[in-house]
XYZ file of N, CA, C and O in Angstrom:
844
model
N -9.636 4.897 -34.037
C -8.332 4.715 -33.391
C -7.378 3.997 -34.335
O -7.754 3.001 -34.962
N -6.163 4.512 -34.441
C -5.154 3.899 -35.294
C -4.536 2.709 -34.562
O -3.782 2.880 -33.600
N -4.850 1.497 -35.028
C -4.345 0.296 -34.378
C -2.830 0.193 -34.454
O -2.207 -0.477 -33.635
N -2.236 0.870 -35.416
C -0.787 0.827 -35.549
C -0.106 1.426 -34.321
O 0.993 1.001 -33.930
N -0.785 2.417 -33.709
C -0.225 3.052 -32.507
C -0.166 2.087 -31.331
O 0.554 2.336 -30.360
N -0.946 1.007 -31.395
C -1.001 0.048 -30.292
C -0.148 -1.190 -30.529
O -0.216 -2.145 -29.757
N 0.653 -1.189 -31.581
C 1.439 -2.383 -31.897
C 2.372 -2.773 -30.752
O 2.413 -3.936 -30.341
N 3.140 -1.821 -30.246
C 4.061 -2.130 -29.153
C 3.297 -2.481 -27.893
O 3.657 -3.418 -27.166
N 2.244 -1.729 -27.606
C 1.435 -1.985 -26.408
C 0.915 -3.424 -26.421
O 1.014 -4.142 -25.418
N 0.381 -3.846 -27.556
C -0.171 -5.196 -27.660
C 0.927 -6.262 -27.576
O 0.702 -7.358 -27.063
N 2.111 -5.925 -28.084
C 3.217 -6.887 -28.042
C 3.715 -7.105 -26.622
O 4.227 -8.186 -26.288
N 3.573 -6.078 -25.792
C 4.147 -6.125 -24.440
C 3.131 -6.396 -23.329
O 3.523 -6.705 -22.214
N 1.850 -6.248 -23.593
C 0.865 -6.161 -22.514
C 0.704 -7.445 -21.699
O 0.524 -7.415 -20.487
N 0.790 -8.596 -22.357
C 0.518 -9.864 -21.682
C 1.759 -10.380 -20.952
O 2.859 -10.388 -21.508
N 1.548 -10.815 -19.705
C 2.646 -11.345 -18.892
C 2.386 -12.835 -18.643
O 1.344 -13.191 -18.095
N 3.300 -13.710 -19.032
C 3.081 -15.146 -18.791
C 3.003 -15.442 -17.306
O 3.605 -14.755 -16.483
N 2.259 -16.471 -16.984
C 2.050 -16.808 -15.572
C 3.354 -17.132 -14.856
O 3.505 -16.835 -13.669
N 4.302 -17.740 -15.567
C 5.560 -18.102 -14.904
C 6.445 -16.882 -14.635
O 7.510 -17.014 -14.035
N 6.024 -15.697 -15.107
C 6.759 -14.465 -14.821
C 6.039 -13.627 -13.770
O 6.459 -12.516 -13.468
N 4.959 -14.191 -13.203
C 4.193 -13.486 -12.181
C 4.381 -14.182 -10.834
O 4.525 -15.406 -10.773
N 4.374 -13.371 -9.782
C 4.450 -13.940 -8.436
C 3.552 -13.140 -7.519
O 3.654 -11.906 -7.442
N 2.658 -13.852 -6.854
C 1.766 -13.189 -5.908
C 2.538 -12.825 -4.650
O 3.300 -13.631 -4.116
N 2.350 -11.601 -4.190
C 2.989 -11.151 -2.956
C 2.078 -11.528 -1.800
O 0.922 -11.107 -1.742
N 2.593 -12.338 -0.882
C 1.753 -12.904 0.172
C 1.972 -12.286 1.548
O 1.339 -12.694 2.516
N 2.885 -11.337 1.661
C 3.142 -10.732 2.965
C 3.501 -9.267 2.850
O 3.775 -8.750 1.759
N 3.490 -8.587 3.994
C 3.858 -7.179 4.033
C 2.761 -6.278 3.521
O 1.641 -6.699 3.242
N 3.131 -4.987 3.353
C 2.127 -4.015 2.947
C 1.692 -4.183 1.493
O 0.689 -3.599 1.077
N 2.428 -4.981 0.692
C 2.049 -5.228 -0.692
C 1.298 -6.540 -0.865
O 1.086 -6.996 -1.987
N 0.869 -7.130 0.238
C 0.152 -8.406 0.186
C -1.059 -8.301 -0.737
O -1.817 -7.343 -0.679
N -1.236 -9.314 -1.584
C -2.364 -9.348 -2.497
C -2.059 -8.752 -3.862
O -2.883 -8.840 -4.776
N -0.882 -8.159 -4.031
C -0.519 -7.573 -5.313
C 0.392 -8.529 -6.082
O 0.747 -9.589 -5.575
N 0.730 -8.167 -7.297
C 1.473 -9.063 -8.172
C 2.828 -8.479 -8.522
O 2.927 -7.312 -8.900
N 3.860 -9.295 -8.407
C 5.211 -8.894 -8.791
C 5.563 -9.529 -10.128
O 5.263 -10.700 -10.372
N 6.173 -8.743 -11.019
C 6.592 -9.245 -12.331
C 8.091 -9.526 -12.288
O 8.874 -8.688 -11.835
N 8.486 -10.680 -12.766
C 9.904 -11.037 -12.818
C 10.647 -10.012 -13.673
O 10.324 -9.825 -14.853
N 11.653 -9.321 -13.122
C 12.341 -8.271 -13.891
C 13.050 -8.802 -15.141
O 13.189 -8.080 -16.127
N 13.482 -10.054 -15.124
C 14.145 -10.599 -16.308
C 13.156 -10.808 -17.452
O 13.546 -10.798 -18.636
N 11.875 -10.974 -17.126
C 10.893 -11.094 -18.207
C 10.800 -9.790 -18.990
O 10.656 -9.798 -20.208
N 10.915 -8.649 -18.294
C 10.881 -7.363 -18.995
C 12.060 -7.262 -19.979
O 11.903 -6.798 -21.106
N 13.250 -7.683 -19.510
C 14.433 -7.657 -20.377
C 14.195 -8.540 -21.607
O 14.505 -8.158 -22.744
N 13.614 -9.716 -21.368
C 13.341 -10.646 -22.473
C 12.335 -10.047 -23.449
O 12.509 -10.126 -24.676
N 11.283 -9.416 -22.900
C 10.243 -8.832 -23.758
C 10.808 -7.710 -24.623
O 10.525 -7.631 -25.825
N 11.617 -6.841 -24.021
C 12.222 -5.750 -24.784
C 13.162 -6.298 -25.861
O 13.211 -5.792 -26.987
N 13.907 -7.357 -25.516
C 14.855 -7.946 -26.452
C 14.138 -8.635 -27.612
O 14.583 -8.557 -28.770
N 13.033 -9.317 -27.313
C 12.273 -10.002 -28.370
C 11.748 -9.018 -29.407
O 11.719 -9.316 -30.604
N 11.305 -7.850 -28.947
C 10.691 -6.887 -29.860
C 11.725 -5.995 -30.540
O 11.650 -5.744 -31.750
N 12.728 -5.530 -29.785
C 13.663 -4.541 -30.320
C 15.030 -5.110 -30.712
O 15.730 -4.537 -31.546
N 15.415 -6.205 -30.074
C 16.762 -6.727 -30.281
C 17.559 -6.607 -28.993
O 17.055 -6.150 -27.960
N 18.839 -7.014 -29.006
C 19.652 -7.007 -27.787
C 19.793 -5.609 -27.193
O 19.774 -4.605 -27.910
N 19.984 -5.587 -25.874
C 20.218 -4.319 -25.179
C 21.510 -3.692 -25.707
O 22.531 -4.363 -25.852
N 21.465 -2.403 -25.991
C 22.611 -1.712 -26.550
C 22.571 -1.625 -28.055
O 23.304 -0.820 -28.658
N 21.742 -2.462 -28.694
C 21.612 -2.453 -30.155
C 20.196 -2.044 -30.562
O 19.998 -1.153 -31.383
N 19.214 -2.732 -29.975
C 17.819 -2.419 -30.304
C 17.148 -1.550 -29.256
O 16.147 -0.889 -29.543
N 17.676 -1.592 -28.058
C 17.163 -0.721 -26.993
C 18.289 -0.469 -26.008
O 19.262 -1.218 -25.952
N 18.198 0.595 -25.267
C 19.252 0.952 -24.316
C 18.677 1.897 -23.274
O 17.559 2.396 -23.410
N 19.462 2.124 -22.229
C 19.062 3.094 -21.216
C 20.303 3.828 -20.717
O 21.422 3.336 -20.843
N 20.074 5.000 -20.177
C 21.166 5.758 -19.560
C 20.728 6.192 -18.170
O 19.566 6.535 -17.951
N 21.672 6.123 -17.232
C 21.398 6.589 -15.879
C 21.623 8.098 -15.839
O 22.717 8.581 -16.107
N 20.560 8.823 -15.522
C 20.615 10.278 -15.499
C 21.058 10.796 -14.139
O 21.840 11.738 -14.027
N 20.576 10.124 -13.101
C 20.869 10.600 -11.744
C 20.640 9.460 -10.764
O 19.750 8.627 -10.965
N 21.452 9.431 -9.708
C 21.199 8.516 -8.598
C 21.577 9.228 -7.307
O 22.544 9.979 -7.257
N 20.773 8.999 -6.269
C 20.999 9.723 -5.021
C 20.359 8.990 -3.844
O 19.517 8.111 -4.019
N 20.807 9.371 -2.641
C 20.241 8.851 -1.403
C 19.371 9.927 -0.769
O 19.713 11.104 -0.774
N 18.240 9.490 -0.211
C 17.298 10.430 0.393
C 16.995 9.972 1.820
O 16.319 8.971 2.025
N 17.510 10.698 2.835
C 17.214 10.310 4.227
C 15.834 10.790 4.650
O 15.315 11.777 4.131
N 15.268 10.079 5.607
C 13.979 10.461 6.187
C 14.196 10.749 7.668
O 14.532 9.836 8.442
N 14.028 12.001 8.064
C 14.282 12.378 9.450
C 13.287 11.732 10.400
O 13.625 11.414 11.545
N 12.043 11.540 9.935
C 11.014 10.990 10.811
C 11.298 9.543 11.213
O 11.071 9.152 12.361
N 11.799 8.742 10.267
C 12.016 7.319 10.550
C 13.475 6.964 10.776
O 13.779 5.897 11.286
N 14.392 7.843 10.359
C 15.816 7.528 10.469
C 16.291 6.574 9.384
O 17.416 6.069 9.449
N 15.450 6.315 8.377
C 15.812 5.418 7.284
C 16.319 6.227 6.084
O 16.130 7.437 6.011
N 16.954 5.528 5.148
C 17.477 6.182 3.943
C 17.105 5.348 2.724
O 17.284 4.127 2.720
N 16.581 6.019 1.709
C 16.194 5.349 0.468
C 17.114 5.778 -0.665
O 17.672 6.879 -0.659
N 17.282 4.883 -1.632
C 18.096 5.160 -2.814
C 17.177 5.319 -4.018
O 16.192 4.593 -4.161
N 17.506 6.277 -4.888
C 16.695 6.537 -6.081
C 17.584 6.623 -7.312
O 18.752 7.036 -7.235
N 17.007 6.231 -8.447
C 17.711 6.291 -9.724
C 16.753 6.840 -10.777
O 15.614 6.377 -10.891
N 17.216 7.826 -11.545
C 16.502 8.328 -12.720
C 17.185 7.788 -13.966
O 18.418 7.836 -14.071
N 16.389 7.288 -14.909
C 16.954 6.799 -16.169
C 16.163 7.340 -17.354
O 15.048 7.847 -17.198
N 16.750 7.230 -18.517
C 16.066 7.420 -19.792
C 16.189 6.126 -20.582
O 17.295 5.582 -20.725
N 15.056 5.637 -21.063
C 15.020 4.423 -21.874
C 14.824 4.818 -23.338
O 14.054 5.724 -23.638
N 15.541 4.128 -24.252
C 15.440 4.400 -25.685
C 15.221 3.075 -26.420
O 15.715 2.029 -25.997
N 14.527 3.140 -27.548
C 14.438 1.978 -28.421
C 14.649 2.428 -29.859
O 14.384 3.584 -30.226
N 15.150 1.523 -30.680
C 15.442 1.827 -32.075
C 14.212 1.542 -32.921
O 13.697 0.433 -32.940
N 13.733 2.572 -33.602
C 12.576 2.430 -34.484
C 13.027 1.708 -35.749
O 13.810 2.252 -36.543
N 12.539 0.502 -35.959
C 12.981 -0.310 -37.094
C 12.483 0.259 -38.417
O 13.039 -0.042 -39.475
N 11.430 1.051 -38.362
C 10.894 1.628 -39.595
C 11.733 2.802 -40.078
O 11.921 3.006 -41.282
N 12.235 3.597 -39.139
C 12.990 4.797 -39.511
C 14.485 4.651 -39.275
O 15.276 5.426 -39.810
N 14.886 3.694 -38.443
C 16.290 3.533 -38.103
C 16.786 4.569 -37.116
O 17.992 4.691 -36.894
N 15.865 5.309 -36.499
C 16.240 6.368 -35.557
C 15.893 5.940 -34.130
O 14.957 5.166 -33.903
N 16.669 6.467 -33.208
C 16.377 6.196 -31.806
C 15.187 7.035 -31.354
O 14.989 8.161 -31.837
N 14.423 6.468 -30.440
C 13.255 7.164 -29.908
C 13.670 8.334 -29.034
O 14.847 8.467 -28.666
N 12.686 9.147 -28.707
C 12.904 10.154 -27.685
C 13.093 9.441 -26.341
O 12.657 8.295 -26.156
N 13.752 10.069 -25.356
C 13.950 9.405 -24.055
C 12.637 9.139 -23.345
O 11.739 9.986 -23.332
N 12.537 7.950 -22.785
C 11.376 7.570 -21.976
C 11.849 7.532 -20.526
O 12.616 6.646 -20.147
N 11.442 8.493 -19.693
C 11.985 8.579 -18.339
C 11.391 7.546 -17.395
O 10.264 7.073 -17.572
N 12.164 7.201 -16.408
C 11.698 6.304 -15.353
C 12.465 6.572 -14.068
O 13.677 6.788 -14.102
N 11.754 6.605 -12.966
C 12.372 6.783 -11.644
C 12.084 5.554 -10.799
O 10.939 5.103 -10.723
N 13.116 5.022 -10.160
C 12.958 3.853 -9.296
C 13.578 4.095 -7.946
O 14.466 4.934 -7.787
N 13.096 3.359 -6.959
C 13.619 3.517 -5.610
C 13.739 2.190 -4.883
O 13.086 1.202 -5.224
N 14.607 2.189 -3.874
C 14.793 1.016 -3.022
C 15.396 1.499 -1.704
O 16.012 2.568 -1.657
N 15.221 0.722 -0.664
C 15.755 1.114 0.642
C 17.267 0.868 0.708
O 17.748 -0.197 0.331
N 17.988 1.883 1.166
C 19.422 1.724 1.428
C 19.647 1.300 2.875
O 20.346 0.328 3.148
N 19.047 2.021 3.803
C 19.171 1.681 5.220
C 17.778 1.668 5.831
O 17.115 2.707 5.896
N 17.332 0.472 6.224
C 15.984 0.310 6.760
C 16.046 -0.146 8.207
O 16.961 -0.872 8.608
N 15.067 0.293 8.979
C 14.965 -0.153 10.363
C 14.264 -1.506 10.414
O 13.190 -1.675 9.870
N 14.912 -2.463 11.082
C 14.334 -3.783 11.252
C 14.361 -4.154 12.726
O 14.967 -3.451 13.546
N 13.707 -5.246 13.056
C 13.623 -5.651 14.468
C 15.003 -5.857 15.067
O 15.234 -5.551 16.230
N 15.907 -6.390 14.257
C 17.252 -6.676 14.764
C 18.165 -5.452 14.720
O 19.302 -5.521 15.152
N 17.648 -4.331 14.178
C 18.453 -3.119 14.074
C 18.533 -2.638 12.640
O 17.910 -3.222 11.737
N 19.301 -1.575 12.372
C 19.412 -1.041 11.008
C 20.017 -2.077 10.055
O 20.951 -2.784 10.402
N 19.458 -2.131 8.844
C 19.963 -3.038 7.821
C 20.247 -2.237 6.561
O 19.349 -1.651 5.971
N 21.512 -2.171 6.162
C 21.906 -1.404 4.983
C 22.191 -2.357 3.823
O 22.846 -3.385 4.008
N 21.689 -1.998 2.646
C 21.829 -2.850 1.468
C 22.879 -2.297 0.523
O 22.851 -1.114 0.168
N 23.818 -3.153 0.084
C 24.811 -2.727 -0.894
C 24.297 -2.926 -2.317
O 25.036 -2.717 -3.285
N 23.034 -3.355 -2.444
C 22.426 -3.532 -3.759
C 21.282 -2.550 -3.991
O 20.459 -2.755 -4.889
N 21.213 -1.495 -3.183
C 20.074 -0.578 -3.263
C 19.978 0.097 -4.631
O 18.887 0.234 -5.190
N 21.117 0.507 -5.198
C 21.076 1.178 -6.502
C 20.696 0.199 -7.615
O 20.004 0.562 -8.572
N 21.155 -1.035 -7.486
C 20.797 -2.037 -8.485
C 19.291 -2.283 -8.476
O 18.649 -2.353 -9.534
N 18.714 -2.386 -7.284
C 17.277 -2.611 -7.186
C 16.490 -1.378 -7.616
O 15.424 -1.484 -8.237
N 17.022 -0.177 -7.304
C 16.368 1.052 -7.742
C 16.397 1.160 -9.264
O 15.440 1.633 -9.892
N 17.507 0.707 -9.885
C 17.618 0.711 -11.343
C 16.591 -0.238 -11.962
O 15.933 0.091 -12.958
N 16.442 -1.416 -11.372
C 15.450 -2.373 -11.850
C 14.052 -1.774 -11.784
O 13.240 -1.935 -12.707
N 13.777 -1.076 -10.693
C 12.483 -0.419 -10.528
C 12.293 0.675 -11.576
O 11.208 0.823 -12.156
N 13.348 1.455 -11.826
C 13.268 2.528 -12.812
C 13.009 1.971 -14.220
O 12.230 2.544 -14.999
N 13.644 0.857 -14.554
C 13.412 0.218 -15.853
C 11.957 -0.224 -15.998
O 11.353 -0.093 -17.065
N 11.399 -0.744 -14.910
C 10.005 -1.189 -14.970
C 9.063 -0.018 -15.197
O 8.074 -0.128 -15.919
N 9.390 1.129 -14.590
C 8.550 2.316 -14.754
C 8.614 2.826 -16.186
O 7.594 3.136 -16.810
N 9.819 2.915 -16.732
C 9.971 3.387 -18.107
C 9.331 2.416 -19.099
O 8.631 2.822 -20.030
N 9.564 1.112 -18.893
C 9.023 0.111 -19.804
C 7.496 0.076 -19.757
O 6.842 -0.235 -20.761
N 6.949 0.407 -18.600
C 5.483 0.411 -18.468
C 4.856 1.413 -19.420
O 3.736 1.217 -19.900
N 5.568 2.509 -19.733
C 5.042 3.505 -20.659
C 4.888 2.946 -22.071
O 4.099 3.473 -22.871
N 5.620 1.868 -22.379
C 5.484 1.202 -23.679
C 4.409 0.125 -23.653
O 4.113 -0.469 -24.693
N 3.859 -0.131 -22.464
C 2.837 -1.165 -22.334
C 3.352 -2.461 -21.759
O 2.612 -3.456 -21.686
N 4.619 -2.486 -21.339
C 5.199 -3.724 -20.807
C 4.484 -4.108 -19.499
O 4.509 -3.372 -18.520
N 3.830 -5.267 -19.507
C 3.100 -5.731 -18.327
C 1.792 -5.014 -18.103
O 1.262 -5.032 -16.986
N 1.227 -4.416 -19.143
C 0.033 -3.578 -18.982
C -1.137 -4.327 -18.361
O -1.885 -3.757 -17.567
N -1.311 -5.595 -18.719
C -2.459 -6.340 -18.186
C -2.390 -6.484 -16.669
O -3.412 -6.501 -15.992
N -1.176 -6.591 -16.134
C -1.012 -6.694 -14.688
C -1.331 -5.363 -14.032
O -2.067 -5.290 -13.047
N -0.809 -4.286 -14.589
C -1.023 -2.973 -13.997
C -2.475 -2.516 -14.141
O -2.952 -1.697 -13.368
N -3.166 -3.050 -15.138
C -4.555 -2.659 -15.378
C -5.477 -3.207 -14.299
O -6.496 -2.617 -13.967
N -5.132 -4.352 -13.766
C -5.986 -5.006 -12.784
C -6.079 -4.179 -11.515
O -5.141 -3.523 -11.109
N -7.247 -4.237 -10.879
C -7.418 -3.565 -9.588
C -6.551 -4.265 -8.549
O -6.428 -5.488 -8.531
N -5.912 -3.467 -7.682
C -5.082 -3.985 -6.605
C -3.907 -4.810 -7.125
O -3.476 -5.758 -6.467
N -3.384 -4.453 -8.296
C -2.324 -5.270 -8.866
C -0.933 -4.707 -8.650
O 0.044 -5.386 -8.883
N -0.800 -3.466 -8.237
C 0.530 -2.896 -8.074
C 0.656 -2.216 -6.727
O -0.322 -2.001 -6.017
N 1.876 -1.832 -6.399
C 2.112 -1.176 -5.128
C 1.564 0.238 -5.104
O 1.516 0.875 -4.052
N 1.159 0.754 -6.275
C 0.626 2.101 -6.338
C -0.886 2.132 -6.159
O -1.474 3.189 -6.004
N -1.541 0.957 -6.214
C -2.979 0.913 -6.054
C -3.348 1.200 -4.613
O -2.807 0.607 -3.690
N -4.290 2.105 -4.411
C -4.690 2.467 -3.052
C -5.351 1.285 -2.360
O -6.070 0.495 -2.981
N -5.115 1.153 -1.092
C -5.738 0.111 -0.291
C -7.170 0.507 0.004
O -7.444 1.499 0.679
N -8.138 -0.292 -0.547
C -9.550 0.027 -0.369
C -10.199 -0.823 0.719
O -11.423 -0.844 0.846
N -9.391 -1.540 1.479
C -9.952 -2.339 2.564
C -10.559 -1.429 3.615
O -9.886 -0.525 4.120
N -11.855 -1.626 3.950
C -12.479 -0.739 4.932
C -11.738 -0.785 6.266
O -11.317 -1.843 6.730
N -11.535 0.362 6.833
C -10.860 0.431 8.129
C -11.777 -0.125 9.214
O -13.004 0.032 9.177
N -11.180 -0.799 10.184
C -11.959 -1.340 11.292
C -12.542 -0.187 12.104
O -11.882 0.826 12.321
N -13.809 -0.318 12.512
C -14.413 0.764 13.289
C -13.697 0.917 14.627
O -13.204 -0.062 15.194
N -13.587 2.132 15.126
C -12.911 2.336 16.406
C -13.694 1.660 17.531
O -14.920 1.530 17.465
N -13.008 1.180 18.551
C -13.710 0.529 19.650
C -14.659 1.506 20.335
O -14.378 2.697 20.452
N -15.786 0.957 20.751
C -16.785 1.799 21.407
C -16.252 2.307 22.749
O -15.532 1.591 23.463
N -16.584 3.540 23.052
C -16.159 4.108 24.327
C -16.856 3.384 25.471
O -18.041 3.039 25.371
N -16.159 3.099 26.564
C -16.790 2.400 27.681
C -17.896 3.241 28.307
O -17.810 4.469 28.367
N -18.942 2.558 28.739
C -20.043 3.250 29.415
C -19.617 3.557 30.849
O -19.115 2.690 31.556
N -19.812 4.804 31.257
C -19.423 5.209 32.610
C -20.591 5.907 33.294
O -21.492 6.443 32.647
N -20.554 5.887 34.593
C -21.570 6.564 35.399
C -21.459 8.073 35.185
O -20.368 8.643 35.244
N -22.589 8.721 34.920
C -22.550 10.152 34.635
C -22.314 10.994 35.885
O -22.099 12.196 35.787
N -22.263 10.335 37.058
C -22.008 11.080 38.286
C -20.581 10.847 38.794
O -19.820 11.804 38.987
N -20.207 9.598 38.980
C -18.887 9.308 39.551
C -17.840 8.940 38.506
O -16.651 8.932 38.798
N -18.274 8.620 37.296
C -17.335 8.307 36.228
C -16.827 6.886 36.222
O -16.009 6.539 35.376
N -17.297 6.060 37.127
C -16.851 4.675 37.136
C -17.516 3.891 35.996
O -18.652 4.185 35.618
N -16.825 2.856 35.458
C -17.413 2.071 34.364
C -18.711 1.395 34.811
O -18.806 0.879 35.929
N -19.691 1.414 33.908
C -20.951 0.729 34.190
C -20.815 -0.751 33.859
O -20.137 -1.138 32.908
N -21.439 -1.565 34.650
C -21.388 -3.001 34.457
C -22.801 -3.560 34.411
O -23.762 -2.899 34.803
N -22.886 -4.792 33.889
C -24.179 -5.451 33.890
C -24.605 -5.796 35.317
O -23.772 -5.897 36.225
N -25.886 -5.936 35.507
C -26.419 -6.250 36.845
C -27.375 -7.427 36.751
O -27.892 -7.751 35.683
N -27.585 -8.070 37.902
C -28.565 -9.145 38.003
C -29.633 -8.704 38.993
O -29.324 -8.364 40.141
N -30.870 -8.680 38.557
C -31.967 -8.259 39.430
C -33.125 -9.237 39.284
O -33.575 -9.516 38.163
N -33.549 -9.770 40.430
C -34.633 -10.760 40.450
C -34.324 -11.952 39.547
O -35.199 -12.474 38.844
N -33.047 -12.351 39.539
C -32.633 -13.513 38.766
C -32.442 -13.265 37.287
O -32.117 -14.188 36.543
N -32.600 -12.018 36.828
C -32.461 -11.705 35.405
C -31.218 -10.861 35.190
O -30.957 -9.928 35.948
N -30.469 -11.193 34.144
C -29.255 -10.460 33.833
C -29.569 -9.284 32.907
O -30.341 -9.403 31.971
N -28.943 -8.150 33.210
C -29.081 -6.956 32.379
C -27.686 -6.509 31.930
O -26.760 -6.475 32.741
N -27.560 -6.182 30.636
C -26.270 -5.707 30.132
C -26.004 -4.306 30.658
O -26.889 -3.647 31.218
N -24.745 -3.850 30.456
C -24.393 -2.498 30.889
C -25.265 -1.462 30.179
O -25.670 -0.459 30.771
N -25.568 -1.690 28.891
C -26.421 -0.760 28.151
C -27.827 -0.735 28.739
O -28.435 0.338 28.900
N -28.365 -1.917 29.059
C -29.709 -1.977 29.630
C -29.741 -1.349 31.019
O -30.689 -0.629 31.375
N -28.658 -1.592 31.801
C -28.588 -1.010 33.138
C -28.467 0.507 33.063
O -29.030 1.237 33.887
N -27.753 1.005 32.059
C -27.600 2.448 31.894
C -28.956 3.120 31.698
O -29.240 4.169 32.289
N -29.792 2.521 30.870
C -31.114 3.093 30.627
C -32.000 2.981 31.863
O -32.705 3.929 32.226
N -31.961 1.829 32.506
C -32.835 1.615 33.660
C -32.435 2.467 34.859
O -33.299 2.891 35.646
N -31.155 2.733 35.004
C -30.670 3.470 36.173
C -30.343 4.932 35.851
O -29.649 5.589 36.619
N -30.874 5.397 34.741
C -30.723 6.811 34.371
C -29.251 7.211 34.235
O -28.852 8.311 34.635
N -28.439 6.310 33.669
C -27.042 6.623 33.422
C -26.152 6.551 34.639
O -24.995 6.969 34.589
N -26.663 6.028 35.749
C -25.884 5.938 36.984
C -25.428 4.507 37.221
O -26.049 3.551 36.750
N -24.338 4.374 37.969
C -23.942 3.052 38.420
C -24.881 2.650 39.557
O -25.644 3.472 40.085
N -24.821 1.412 39.949
C -25.733 0.921 40.986
C -25.556 1.696 42.288
O -26.535 2.089 42.941
N -24.280 1.954 42.660
C -24.019 2.654 43.923
C -24.597 4.061 43.901
O -25.259 4.499 44.868
N -24.377 4.809 42.817
C -24.896 6.181 42.735
C -26.417 6.188 42.640
O -27.089 7.091 43.162
N -26.952 5.191 41.947
C -28.413 5.120 41.826
C -29.052 4.858 43.194
O -30.051 5.490 43.556
N -28.449 3.931 43.983
C -28.974 3.651 45.328
C -28.833 4.876 46.226
O -29.732 5.178 47.035
N -27.701 5.599 46.054
C -27.489 6.802 46.853
C -28.547 7.855 46.533
O -29.076 8.518 47.436
N -28.891 7.989 45.267
C -29.907 8.963 44.886
C -31.275 8.537 45.397
O -32.048 9.372 45.897
N -31.594 7.261 45.299
C -32.881 6.773 45.800
C -32.996 6.994 47.298
O -34.064 7.385 47.823
N -31.890 6.775 48.016
C -31.896 6.968 49.465
C -32.158 8.421 49.814
O -32.956 8.733 50.713
N -31.491 9.337 49.042
C -31.697 10.758 49.286
C -33.125 11.158 48.989
O -33.730 11.982 49.707
N -33.702 10.603 47.941
C -35.085 10.923 47.599
C -36.045 10.431 48.679
O -37.009 11.119 49.045
N -35.791 9.254 49.229
C -36.650 8.701 50.283
C -36.562 9.556 51.548
O -37.574 9.778 52.247
N -35.354 10.035 51.842
C -35.196 10.876 53.034
C -35.942 12.188 52.873
O -36.530 12.719 53.819
N -35.952 12.712 51.648
C -36.639 13.983 51.402
C -38.154 13.818 51.565
O -38.837 14.731 52.044
N -38.676 12.661 51.209
C -40.124 12.450 51.294
C -40.579 12.176 52.712
O -41.761 12.324 53.034
N -39.661 11.769 53.593
C -40.060 11.438 54.964
C -39.879 12.619 55.910
O -40.222 12.541 57.092
N -39.264 13.714 55.426
C -39.031 14.882 56.306
C -40.104 15.945 56.045
O -40.761 15.933 55.033
């Protein structure tokens, strides 16, 4: 492997602790957020000031409504470029797409953000910069980004209630001769019947034997 190919990756991969923030709530709980200004600083340290050593162009921005939820999201496509100090030429475009909510449903009602494109742009920059290795150590970790699948085992569905196979009423525990029996134990002992249906069947059986 040519280590020279990893020069930028190695320069960008490590994220200082003061640029990391653990997400403690919502659907991204347990993941790590990187301070967006740290990315700007990292790019500037390696390439130089924005517009001189690196730059980006906005290719497209648009709003995308969701009919199912009634919400609207904002998206931005960008191309990121950096100046190759060895050749003096600009790189090929490095694409990045970012998104943010424009109009979200909240408990108090719809909430529309006038900063949705700005936040989508920040997200797009992070995506493009990630291709250079910016913040790679964070993204490498399991459960470190919003794109990592949630592997938390789903809670098992609640057990179906036990019911009498004749009348359909829920089975309950019983006390017989001073001993308590659970609904499961009563189900086995009473052949899947509730106490009332079981007594009714026993009565019918006794009548049949006496006639």
